[in-house]
Short mmCIF file of N, CA and C in Angstrom, two decimals:
data_model
loop_
_atom_site.label_atom_id
_atom_site.label_comp_id
_atom_site.label_asym_id
_atom_site.label_seq_id
_atom_site.Cartn_x
_atom_site.Cartn_y
_atom_site.Cartn_z
N UNK N 2 -17.61 9.40 -5.88
CA UNK N 2 -17.02 8.18 -5.39
C UNK N 2 -18.03 7.04 -5.58
N UNK N 3 -17.52 5.97 -6.03
CA UNK N 3 -18.40 4.84 -6.26
C UNK N 3 -18.20 3.80 -5.17
N UNK N 4 -19.14 2.89 -5.13
CA UNK N 4 -19.06 1.81 -4.16
C UNK N 4 -17.86 0.92 -4.45
N UNK N 5 -17.51 0.74 -5.72
CA UNK N 5 -16.37 -0.11 -6.07
C UNK N 5 -15.06 0.48 -5.55
N UNK N 6 -14.96 1.82 -5.52
CA UNK N 6 -13.75 2.45 -4.97
C UNK N 6 -13.61 2.11 -3.50
N UNK N 7 -14.71 2.20 -2.77
CA UNK N 7 -14.68 1.90 -1.34
C UNK N 7 -14.33 0.43 -1.11
N UNK N 8 -14.88 -0.45 -1.90
CA UNK N 8 -14.57 -1.88 -1.77
C UNK N 8 -13.09 -2.12 -2.06
N UNK N 9 -12.57 -1.49 -3.12
CA UNK N 9 -11.15 -1.62 -3.44
C UNK N 9 -10.26 -1.07 -2.34
N UNK N 10 -10.66 0.05 -1.75
CA UNK N 10 -9.89 0.64 -0.67
C UNK N 10 -9.85 -0.30 0.54
N UNK N 11 -10.97 -0.89 0.87
CA UNK N 11 -11.03 -1.82 2.01
C UNK N 11 -10.21 -3.07 1.73
N UNK N 12 -10.22 -3.56 0.49
CA UNK N 12 -9.40 -4.72 0.14
C UNK N 12 -7.92 -4.39 0.26
N UNK N 13 -7.53 -3.21 -0.20
CA UNK N 13 -6.14 -2.79 -0.07
C UNK N 13 -5.72 -2.69 1.39
N UNK N 14 -6.61 -2.14 2.21
CA UNK N 14 -6.33 -2.02 3.64
C UNK N 14 -6.18 -3.41 4.26
N UNK N 15 -7.10 -4.33 3.93
CA UNK N 15 -7.03 -5.69 4.45
C UNK N 15 -5.71 -6.35 4.05
N UNK N 16 -5.29 -6.18 2.80
CA UNK N 16 -4.03 -6.76 2.34
C UNK N 16 -2.85 -6.19 3.12
N UNK N 17 -2.87 -4.87 3.37
CA UNK N 17 -1.79 -4.23 4.13
C UNK N 17 -1.75 -4.76 5.56
N UNK N 18 -2.91 -4.95 6.17
CA UNK N 18 -2.97 -5.49 7.53
C UNK N 18 -2.42 -6.92 7.55
N UNK N 19 -2.80 -7.73 6.57
CA UNK N 19 -2.30 -9.11 6.50
C UNK N 19 -0.78 -9.14 6.34
N UNK N 20 -0.25 -8.29 5.45
CA UNK N 20 1.22 -8.23 5.27
C UNK N 20 1.90 -7.82 6.56
N UNK N 21 1.32 -6.81 7.22
CA UNK N 21 1.90 -6.34 8.48
C UNK N 21 1.87 -7.40 9.56
N UNK N 22 0.76 -8.12 9.66
CA UNK N 22 0.67 -9.19 10.66
C UNK N 22 1.67 -10.30 10.36
N UNK N 23 1.79 -10.65 9.09
CA UNK N 23 2.73 -11.70 8.70
C UNK N 23 4.17 -11.29 9.05
N UNK N 24 4.54 -10.04 8.71
CA UNK N 24 5.88 -9.53 9.04
C UNK N 24 6.13 -9.56 10.54
N UNK N 25 5.14 -9.07 11.29
CA UNK N 25 5.30 -9.01 12.74
C UNK N 25 5.37 -10.40 13.36
N UNK N 26 4.53 -11.33 12.90
CA UNK N 26 4.58 -12.69 13.44
C UNK N 26 5.91 -13.37 13.13
N UNK N 27 6.45 -13.14 11.93
CA UNK N 27 7.75 -13.72 11.58
C UNK N 27 8.85 -13.13 12.48
N UNK N 28 8.79 -11.82 12.70
CA UNK N 28 9.78 -11.18 13.56
C UNK N 28 9.64 -11.67 15.00
N UNK N 29 8.41 -11.83 15.48
CA UNK N 29 8.19 -12.34 16.84
C UNK N 29 8.68 -13.78 16.96
N UNK N 30 8.44 -14.59 15.95
CA UNK N 30 8.91 -15.98 15.97
C UNK N 30 10.43 -16.01 16.05
N UNK N 31 11.08 -15.23 15.20
CA UNK N 31 12.55 -15.19 15.22
C UNK N 31 13.06 -14.72 16.58
N UNK N 32 12.39 -13.72 17.17
CA UNK N 32 12.80 -13.22 18.48
C UNK N 32 12.66 -14.30 19.55
N UNK N 33 11.53 -14.99 19.55
CA UNK N 33 11.32 -16.05 20.55
C UNK N 33 12.37 -17.15 20.43
N UNK N 34 12.63 -17.60 19.21
CA UNK N 34 13.63 -18.66 18.99
C UNK N 34 15.01 -18.20 19.44
N UNK N 35 15.38 -16.98 19.04
CA UNK N 35 16.70 -16.46 19.38
C UNK N 35 16.84 -16.24 20.87
N UNK N 36 15.85 -15.61 21.48
CA UNK N 36 15.93 -15.32 22.92
C UNK N 36 15.90 -16.61 23.74
N UNK N 37 15.11 -17.59 23.31
CA UNK N 37 15.08 -18.84 24.05
C UNK N 37 16.44 -19.54 23.98
N UNK N 38 17.04 -19.56 22.81
CA UNK N 38 18.35 -20.21 22.69
C UNK N 38 19.42 -19.46 23.47
N UNK N 39 19.27 -18.15 23.62
CA UNK N 39 20.25 -17.37 24.38
C UNK N 39 20.17 -17.67 25.87
N UNK N 40 18.98 -18.04 26.35
CA UNK N 40 18.80 -18.29 27.78
C UNK N 40 18.98 -19.75 28.16
N UNK N 41 19.17 -20.61 27.20
CA UNK N 41 19.26 -22.03 27.54
C UNK N 41 20.51 -22.69 26.96
N UNK N 42 21.70 -22.22 27.34
CA UNK N 42 22.90 -22.90 26.84
C UNK N 42 23.08 -24.24 27.56
N UNK N 43 23.46 -25.24 26.81
CA UNK N 43 23.65 -26.57 27.38
C UNK N 43 25.12 -26.80 27.75
N UNK N 44 25.95 -25.83 27.53
CA UNK N 44 27.38 -25.99 27.76
C UNK N 44 27.98 -24.60 28.00
N UNK N 45 29.18 -24.54 28.54
CA UNK N 45 29.81 -23.21 28.69
C UNK N 45 30.09 -22.62 27.30
N UNK N 46 29.84 -21.34 27.18
CA UNK N 46 30.01 -20.67 25.88
C UNK N 46 31.30 -19.88 25.85
N UNK N 47 31.91 -19.85 24.69
CA UNK N 47 33.10 -19.02 24.50
C UNK N 47 32.65 -17.55 24.41
N UNK N 48 33.60 -16.67 24.52
CA UNK N 48 33.28 -15.25 24.43
C UNK N 48 32.68 -14.93 23.06
N UNK N 49 33.21 -15.54 22.03
CA UNK N 49 32.71 -15.31 20.67
C UNK N 49 31.24 -15.75 20.55
N UNK N 50 30.91 -16.93 21.13
CA UNK N 50 29.52 -17.41 21.10
C UNK N 50 28.61 -16.47 21.89
N UNK N 51 29.09 -15.99 23.03
CA UNK N 51 28.28 -15.05 23.83
C UNK N 51 28.03 -13.76 23.04
N UNK N 52 29.07 -13.25 22.36
CA UNK N 52 28.91 -12.04 21.56
C UNK N 52 27.92 -12.27 20.42
N UNK N 53 28.00 -13.43 19.79
CA UNK N 53 27.08 -13.75 18.69
C UNK N 53 25.65 -13.81 19.21
N UNK N 54 25.45 -14.43 20.36
CA UNK N 54 24.10 -14.50 20.93
C UNK N 54 23.57 -13.12 21.30
N UNK N 55 24.45 -12.28 21.83
CA UNK N 55 24.03 -10.92 22.16
C UNK N 55 23.66 -10.16 20.89
N UNK N 56 24.50 -10.27 19.87
CA UNK N 56 24.21 -9.60 18.60
C UNK N 56 22.91 -10.11 17.98
N UNK N 57 22.72 -11.43 18.02
CA UNK N 57 21.49 -12.00 17.46
C UNK N 57 20.26 -11.49 18.21
N UNK N 58 20.37 -11.41 19.54
CA UNK N 58 19.24 -10.91 20.34
C UNK N 58 18.92 -9.46 20.00
N UNK N 59 19.96 -8.65 19.86
CA UNK N 59 19.74 -7.24 19.51
C UNK N 59 19.18 -7.12 18.09
N UNK N 60 19.64 -7.97 17.20
CA UNK N 60 19.19 -7.92 15.82
C UNK N 60 17.71 -8.29 15.69
N UNK N 61 17.27 -9.32 16.42
CA UNK N 61 15.85 -9.67 16.33
C UNK N 61 14.99 -8.59 16.98
N UNK N 62 15.50 -7.92 17.99
CA UNK N 62 14.78 -6.77 18.57
C UNK N 62 14.64 -5.67 17.54
N UNK N 63 15.71 -5.41 16.79
CA UNK N 63 15.66 -4.41 15.73
C UNK N 63 14.66 -4.82 14.65
N UNK N 64 14.61 -6.11 14.34
CA UNK N 64 13.65 -6.59 13.33
C UNK N 64 12.21 -6.40 13.79
N UNK N 65 11.95 -6.55 15.09
CA UNK N 65 10.60 -6.31 15.61
C UNK N 65 10.19 -4.85 15.39
N UNK N 66 11.09 -3.95 15.73
CA UNK N 66 10.79 -2.52 15.55
C UNK N 66 10.61 -2.21 14.07
N UNK N 67 11.46 -2.79 13.23
CA UNK N 67 11.39 -2.53 11.79
C UNK N 67 10.11 -3.07 11.18
N UNK N 68 9.64 -4.23 11.65
CA UNK N 68 8.39 -4.80 11.14
C UNK N 68 7.22 -3.86 11.43
N UNK N 69 7.22 -3.29 12.62
CA UNK N 69 6.16 -2.34 12.97
C UNK N 69 6.26 -1.08 12.13
N UNK N 70 7.48 -0.59 11.92
CA UNK N 70 7.67 0.61 11.11
C UNK N 70 7.26 0.38 9.66
N UNK N 71 7.58 -0.78 9.13
CA UNK N 71 7.20 -1.09 7.75
C UNK N 71 5.69 -1.15 7.59
N UNK N 72 5.01 -1.72 8.57
CA UNK N 72 3.55 -1.78 8.53
C UNK N 72 2.95 -0.39 8.58
N UNK N 73 3.47 0.44 9.46
CA UNK N 73 2.98 1.81 9.55
C UNK N 73 3.21 2.56 8.24
N UNK N 74 4.37 2.35 7.62
CA UNK N 74 4.66 3.00 6.35
C UNK N 74 3.69 2.54 5.26
N UNK N 75 3.38 1.24 5.24
CA UNK N 75 2.41 0.72 4.26
C UNK N 75 1.05 1.39 4.44
N UNK N 76 0.62 1.54 5.69
CA UNK N 76 -0.68 2.17 5.94
C UNK N 76 -0.67 3.63 5.51
N UNK N 77 0.44 4.30 5.76
CA UNK N 77 0.53 5.70 5.34
C UNK N 77 0.50 5.81 3.82
N UNK N 78 1.16 4.88 3.12
CA UNK N 78 1.12 4.88 1.66
C UNK N 78 -0.30 4.69 1.15
N UNK N 79 -1.02 3.76 1.77
CA UNK N 79 -2.42 3.54 1.37
C UNK N 79 -3.25 4.80 1.60
N UNK N 80 -3.06 5.41 2.73
CA UNK N 80 -3.81 6.64 3.05
C UNK N 80 -3.49 7.72 2.03
N UNK N 81 -2.22 7.86 1.68
CA UNK N 81 -1.85 8.85 0.67
C UNK N 81 -2.54 8.55 -0.66
N UNK N 82 -2.52 7.29 -1.06
CA UNK N 82 -3.15 6.90 -2.32
C UNK N 82 -4.64 7.20 -2.29
N UNK N 83 -5.30 6.88 -1.18
CA UNK N 83 -6.74 7.13 -1.06
C UNK N 83 -7.04 8.63 -1.12
N UNK N 84 -6.22 9.42 -0.43
CA UNK N 84 -6.44 10.86 -0.46
C UNK N 84 -6.24 11.44 -1.85
N UNK N 85 -5.26 10.93 -2.57
CA UNK N 85 -5.05 11.39 -3.95
C UNK N 85 -6.28 11.09 -4.80
N UNK N 86 -6.83 9.90 -4.64
CA UNK N 86 -8.02 9.54 -5.41
C UNK N 86 -9.22 10.40 -5.03
N UNK N 87 -9.43 10.61 -3.74
CA UNK N 87 -10.54 11.45 -3.29
C UNK N 87 -10.36 12.88 -3.80
N UNK N 88 -9.15 13.40 -3.69
CA UNK N 88 -8.88 14.77 -4.16
C UNK N 88 -9.07 14.88 -5.67
N UNK N 89 -8.63 13.88 -6.41
CA UNK N 89 -8.79 13.89 -7.86
C UNK N 89 -10.27 13.91 -8.24
N UNK N 90 -11.07 13.09 -7.56
CA UNK N 90 -12.50 13.03 -7.82
C UNK N 90 -13.17 14.36 -7.48
N UNK N 91 -12.84 14.90 -6.32
CA UNK N 91 -13.45 16.18 -5.92
C UNK N 91 -13.00 17.30 -6.85
N UNK N 92 -11.74 17.26 -7.25
CA UNK N 92 -11.24 18.28 -8.17
C UNK N 92 -11.98 18.23 -9.50
N UNK N 93 -12.23 17.03 -10.01
CA UNK N 93 -12.97 16.88 -11.27
C UNK N 93 -14.39 17.41 -11.11
N UNK N 94 -15.00 17.16 -9.98
CA UNK N 94 -16.36 17.66 -9.74
C UNK N 94 -16.38 19.19 -9.64
N UNK N 95 -15.37 19.74 -8.96
CA UNK N 95 -15.30 21.20 -8.85
C UNK N 95 -15.05 21.83 -10.22
N UNK N 96 -14.20 21.18 -11.01
CA UNK N 96 -13.91 21.70 -12.35
C UNK N 96 -15.16 21.71 -13.21
N UNK N 97 -15.92 20.61 -13.15
CA UNK N 97 -17.16 20.54 -13.92
C UNK N 97 -18.17 21.58 -13.44
N UNK N 98 -18.23 21.77 -12.14
CA UNK N 98 -19.19 22.74 -11.58
C UNK N 98 -18.76 24.18 -11.82
N UNK N 99 -17.45 24.43 -11.90
CA UNK N 99 -16.98 25.81 -12.07
C UNK N 99 -17.26 26.34 -13.47
N UNK N 100 -17.50 25.45 -14.43
CA UNK N 100 -17.89 25.90 -15.76
C UNK N 100 -19.24 26.62 -15.70
N UNK N 101 -20.13 26.10 -14.87
CA UNK N 101 -21.46 26.70 -14.71
C UNK N 101 -21.47 27.81 -13.66
N UNK N 102 -20.54 27.71 -12.70
CA UNK N 102 -20.50 28.70 -11.61
C UNK N 102 -19.07 29.20 -11.46
N UNK N 103 -18.70 30.28 -12.13
CA UNK N 103 -17.33 30.79 -12.06
C UNK N 103 -16.88 31.15 -10.64
N UNK N 104 -17.82 31.37 -9.75
CA UNK N 104 -17.44 31.72 -8.37
C UNK N 104 -16.80 30.54 -7.64
N UNK N 105 -16.89 29.35 -8.20
CA UNK N 105 -16.27 28.18 -7.59
C UNK N 105 -14.79 28.04 -7.95
N UNK N 106 -14.32 28.83 -8.91
CA UNK N 106 -12.92 28.71 -9.34
C UNK N 106 -11.93 28.98 -8.20
N UNK N 107 -12.16 30.01 -7.37
CA UNK N 107 -11.21 30.18 -6.25
C UNK N 107 -11.18 28.97 -5.31
N UNK N 108 -12.34 28.37 -5.09
CA UNK N 108 -12.39 27.16 -4.26
C UNK N 108 -11.63 26.03 -4.93
N UNK N 109 -11.76 25.91 -6.24
CA UNK N 109 -11.05 24.88 -6.98
C UNK N 109 -9.54 25.07 -6.85
N UNK N 110 -9.06 26.30 -7.00
CA UNK N 110 -7.62 26.56 -6.88
C UNK N 110 -7.13 26.32 -5.46
N UNK N 111 -7.91 26.74 -4.48
CA UNK N 111 -7.53 26.51 -3.09
C UNK N 111 -7.47 25.01 -2.80
N UNK N 112 -8.41 24.26 -3.35
CA UNK N 112 -8.41 22.82 -3.14
C UNK N 112 -7.18 22.18 -3.77
N UNK N 113 -6.78 22.65 -4.96
CA UNK N 113 -5.58 22.12 -5.62
C UNK N 113 -4.35 22.37 -4.75
N UNK N 114 -4.22 23.59 -4.25
CA UNK N 114 -3.05 23.93 -3.42
C UNK N 114 -3.05 23.10 -2.14
N UNK N 115 -4.21 23.00 -1.50
CA UNK N 115 -4.30 22.19 -0.28
C UNK N 115 -3.99 20.73 -0.54
N UNK N 116 -4.45 20.21 -1.66
CA UNK N 116 -4.20 18.82 -2.01
C UNK N 116 -2.71 18.57 -2.23
N UNK N 117 -2.06 19.46 -2.96
CA UNK N 117 -0.63 19.30 -3.21
C UNK N 117 0.17 19.45 -1.92
N UNK N 118 -0.21 20.42 -1.08
CA UNK N 118 0.51 20.62 0.19
C UNK N 118 0.34 19.40 1.08
N UNK N 119 -0.88 18.91 1.19
CA UNK N 119 -1.12 17.73 2.03
C UNK N 119 -0.37 16.52 1.53
N UNK N 120 -0.32 16.34 0.24
CA UNK N 120 0.39 15.21 -0.34
C UNK N 120 1.89 15.30 -0.04
N UNK N 121 2.45 16.48 -0.21
CA UNK N 121 3.88 16.68 0.06
C UNK N 121 4.19 16.47 1.55
N UNK N 122 3.35 17.01 2.41
CA UNK N 122 3.56 16.87 3.85
C UNK N 122 3.43 15.40 4.27
N UNK N 123 2.48 14.70 3.71
CA UNK N 123 2.30 13.28 4.04
C UNK N 123 3.52 12.48 3.61
N UNK N 124 4.04 12.77 2.43
CA UNK N 124 5.20 12.04 1.92
C UNK N 124 6.42 12.30 2.82
N UNK N 125 6.63 13.56 3.18
CA UNK N 125 7.76 13.90 4.05
C UNK N 125 7.60 13.22 5.41
N UNK N 126 6.40 13.27 5.95
CA UNK N 126 6.13 12.65 7.25
C UNK N 126 6.41 11.15 7.21
N UNK N 127 5.97 10.50 6.16
CA UNK N 127 6.20 9.06 6.02
C UNK N 127 7.69 8.76 5.92
N UNK N 128 8.42 9.53 5.13
CA UNK N 128 9.84 9.29 4.96
C UNK N 128 10.62 9.54 6.25
N UNK N 129 10.28 10.61 6.95
CA UNK N 129 10.97 10.91 8.21
C UNK N 129 10.67 9.82 9.24
N UNK N 130 9.41 9.39 9.32
CA UNK N 130 9.05 8.34 10.25
C UNK N 130 9.78 7.04 9.96
N UNK N 131 9.89 6.69 8.69
CA UNK N 131 10.57 5.46 8.32
C UNK N 131 12.07 5.56 8.64
N UNK N 132 12.67 6.70 8.35
CA UNK N 132 14.09 6.90 8.65
C UNK N 132 14.33 6.81 10.16
N UNK N 133 13.46 7.46 10.94
CA UNK N 133 13.62 7.45 12.40
C UNK N 133 13.48 6.03 12.95
N UNK N 134 12.48 5.28 12.47
CA UNK N 134 12.29 3.91 12.96
C UNK N 134 13.46 3.02 12.57
N UNK N 135 13.97 3.19 11.37
CA UNK N 135 15.11 2.40 10.92
C UNK N 135 16.34 2.71 11.77
N UNK N 136 16.57 3.99 12.01
CA UNK N 136 17.72 4.38 12.85
C UNK N 136 17.55 3.90 14.28
N UNK N 137 16.34 4.03 14.81
CA UNK N 137 16.08 3.60 16.18
C UNK N 137 16.26 2.10 16.34
N UNK N 138 15.80 1.34 15.36
CA UNK N 138 15.87 -0.11 15.49
C UNK N 138 17.31 -0.63 15.45
N UNK N 139 18.20 0.07 14.79
CA UNK N 139 19.57 -0.42 14.69
C UNK N 139 20.50 0.17 15.77
N UNK N 140 20.00 1.10 16.56
CA UNK N 140 20.83 1.75 17.58
C UNK N 140 21.39 0.79 18.63
N UNK N 141 20.60 -0.12 19.22
CA UNK N 141 21.18 -1.03 20.22
C UNK N 141 22.30 -1.90 19.66
N UNK N 142 22.15 -2.37 18.44
CA UNK N 142 23.19 -3.20 17.83
C UNK N 142 24.47 -2.40 17.61
N UNK N 143 24.32 -1.18 17.10
CA UNK N 143 25.51 -0.33 16.92
C UNK N 143 26.17 -0.02 18.26
N UNK N 144 25.37 0.25 19.28
CA UNK N 144 25.91 0.56 20.60
C UNK N 144 26.67 -0.64 21.17
N UNK N 145 26.13 -1.85 20.99
CA UNK N 145 26.82 -3.05 21.47
C UNK N 145 28.15 -3.25 20.73
N UNK N 146 28.13 -3.04 19.43
CA UNK N 146 29.38 -3.17 18.65
C UNK N 146 30.41 -2.14 19.08
N UNK N 147 29.96 -0.90 19.30
CA UNK N 147 30.88 0.15 19.75
C UNK N 147 31.44 -0.17 21.13
N UNK N 148 30.58 -0.66 22.04
CA UNK N 148 31.04 -1.00 23.39
C UNK N 148 32.05 -2.15 23.33
N UNK N 149 31.78 -3.15 22.49
CA UNK N 149 32.69 -4.28 22.36
C UNK N 149 34.04 -3.82 21.79
N UNK N 150 34.01 -2.95 20.80
CA UNK N 150 35.24 -2.44 20.19
C UNK N 150 36.05 -1.66 21.23
N UNK N 151 35.37 -0.84 22.02
CA UNK N 151 36.05 -0.05 23.05
C UNK N 151 36.62 -0.97 24.13
N UNK N 152 35.87 -2.00 24.52
CA UNK N 152 36.34 -2.95 25.52
C UNK N 152 37.61 -3.65 25.03
N UNK N 153 37.61 -4.07 23.78
CA UNK N 153 38.78 -4.74 23.22
C UNK N 153 39.97 -3.80 23.10
N UNK N 154 39.69 -2.53 22.81
CA UNK N 154 40.77 -1.55 22.71
C UNK N 154 41.42 -1.32 24.07
N UNK N 155 40.62 -1.28 25.12
CA UNK N 155 41.14 -1.03 26.46
C UNK N 155 41.70 -2.30 27.11
N UNK N 156 41.26 -3.45 26.66
CA UNK N 156 41.70 -4.74 27.23
C UNK N 156 42.20 -5.65 26.11
N UNK N 157 43.36 -5.38 25.57
CA UNK N 157 43.85 -6.15 24.43
C UNK N 157 44.11 -7.61 24.76
N UNK N 158 44.30 -7.96 26.02
CA UNK N 158 44.57 -9.36 26.38
C UNK N 158 43.31 -10.21 26.40
N UNK N 159 42.15 -9.60 26.41
CA UNK N 159 40.90 -10.38 26.49
C UNK N 159 40.34 -10.60 25.08
N UNK N 160 41.08 -11.36 24.30
CA UNK N 160 40.61 -11.69 22.95
C UNK N 160 39.64 -12.87 23.03
N UNK N 161 38.75 -13.00 22.03
CA UNK N 161 37.77 -14.09 22.05
C UNK N 161 38.42 -15.46 22.04
N UNK N 162 37.84 -16.39 22.79
CA UNK N 162 38.39 -17.75 22.88
C UNK N 162 37.93 -18.59 21.72
#
């Protein structure tokens, strides 16, 4: 491993942190604006306007969760990339050393298997985590829509004004 690899890795990490902070700050800004407008109506609101404000509030909450999940996914991708590079470098060193010391070949094969298994497990973990966060973030909005649909089904006379 060279010093330039470490510098590049730190720069990549810094960029990922900056992207994550930017995403999160944008989501927080949208949440503050939406939630403030929901709590400060200057006039009586129609049912349709109230539903829109509720949906908007739930949506910005979902965006907050999604921004955090996206940042975590970016960090996991960076970690995977770094591990691949470290494993590739170590594998090359083991390969070069095993020419002189055949007893290192079993270690080289074990390292290859461990590297592939770790890479596959990391990828699956990242994908499952992203799917779970995406599903979790949209659950309140879906629940509100389902509740509204059920309310309208049971109370057909209460249509939006």
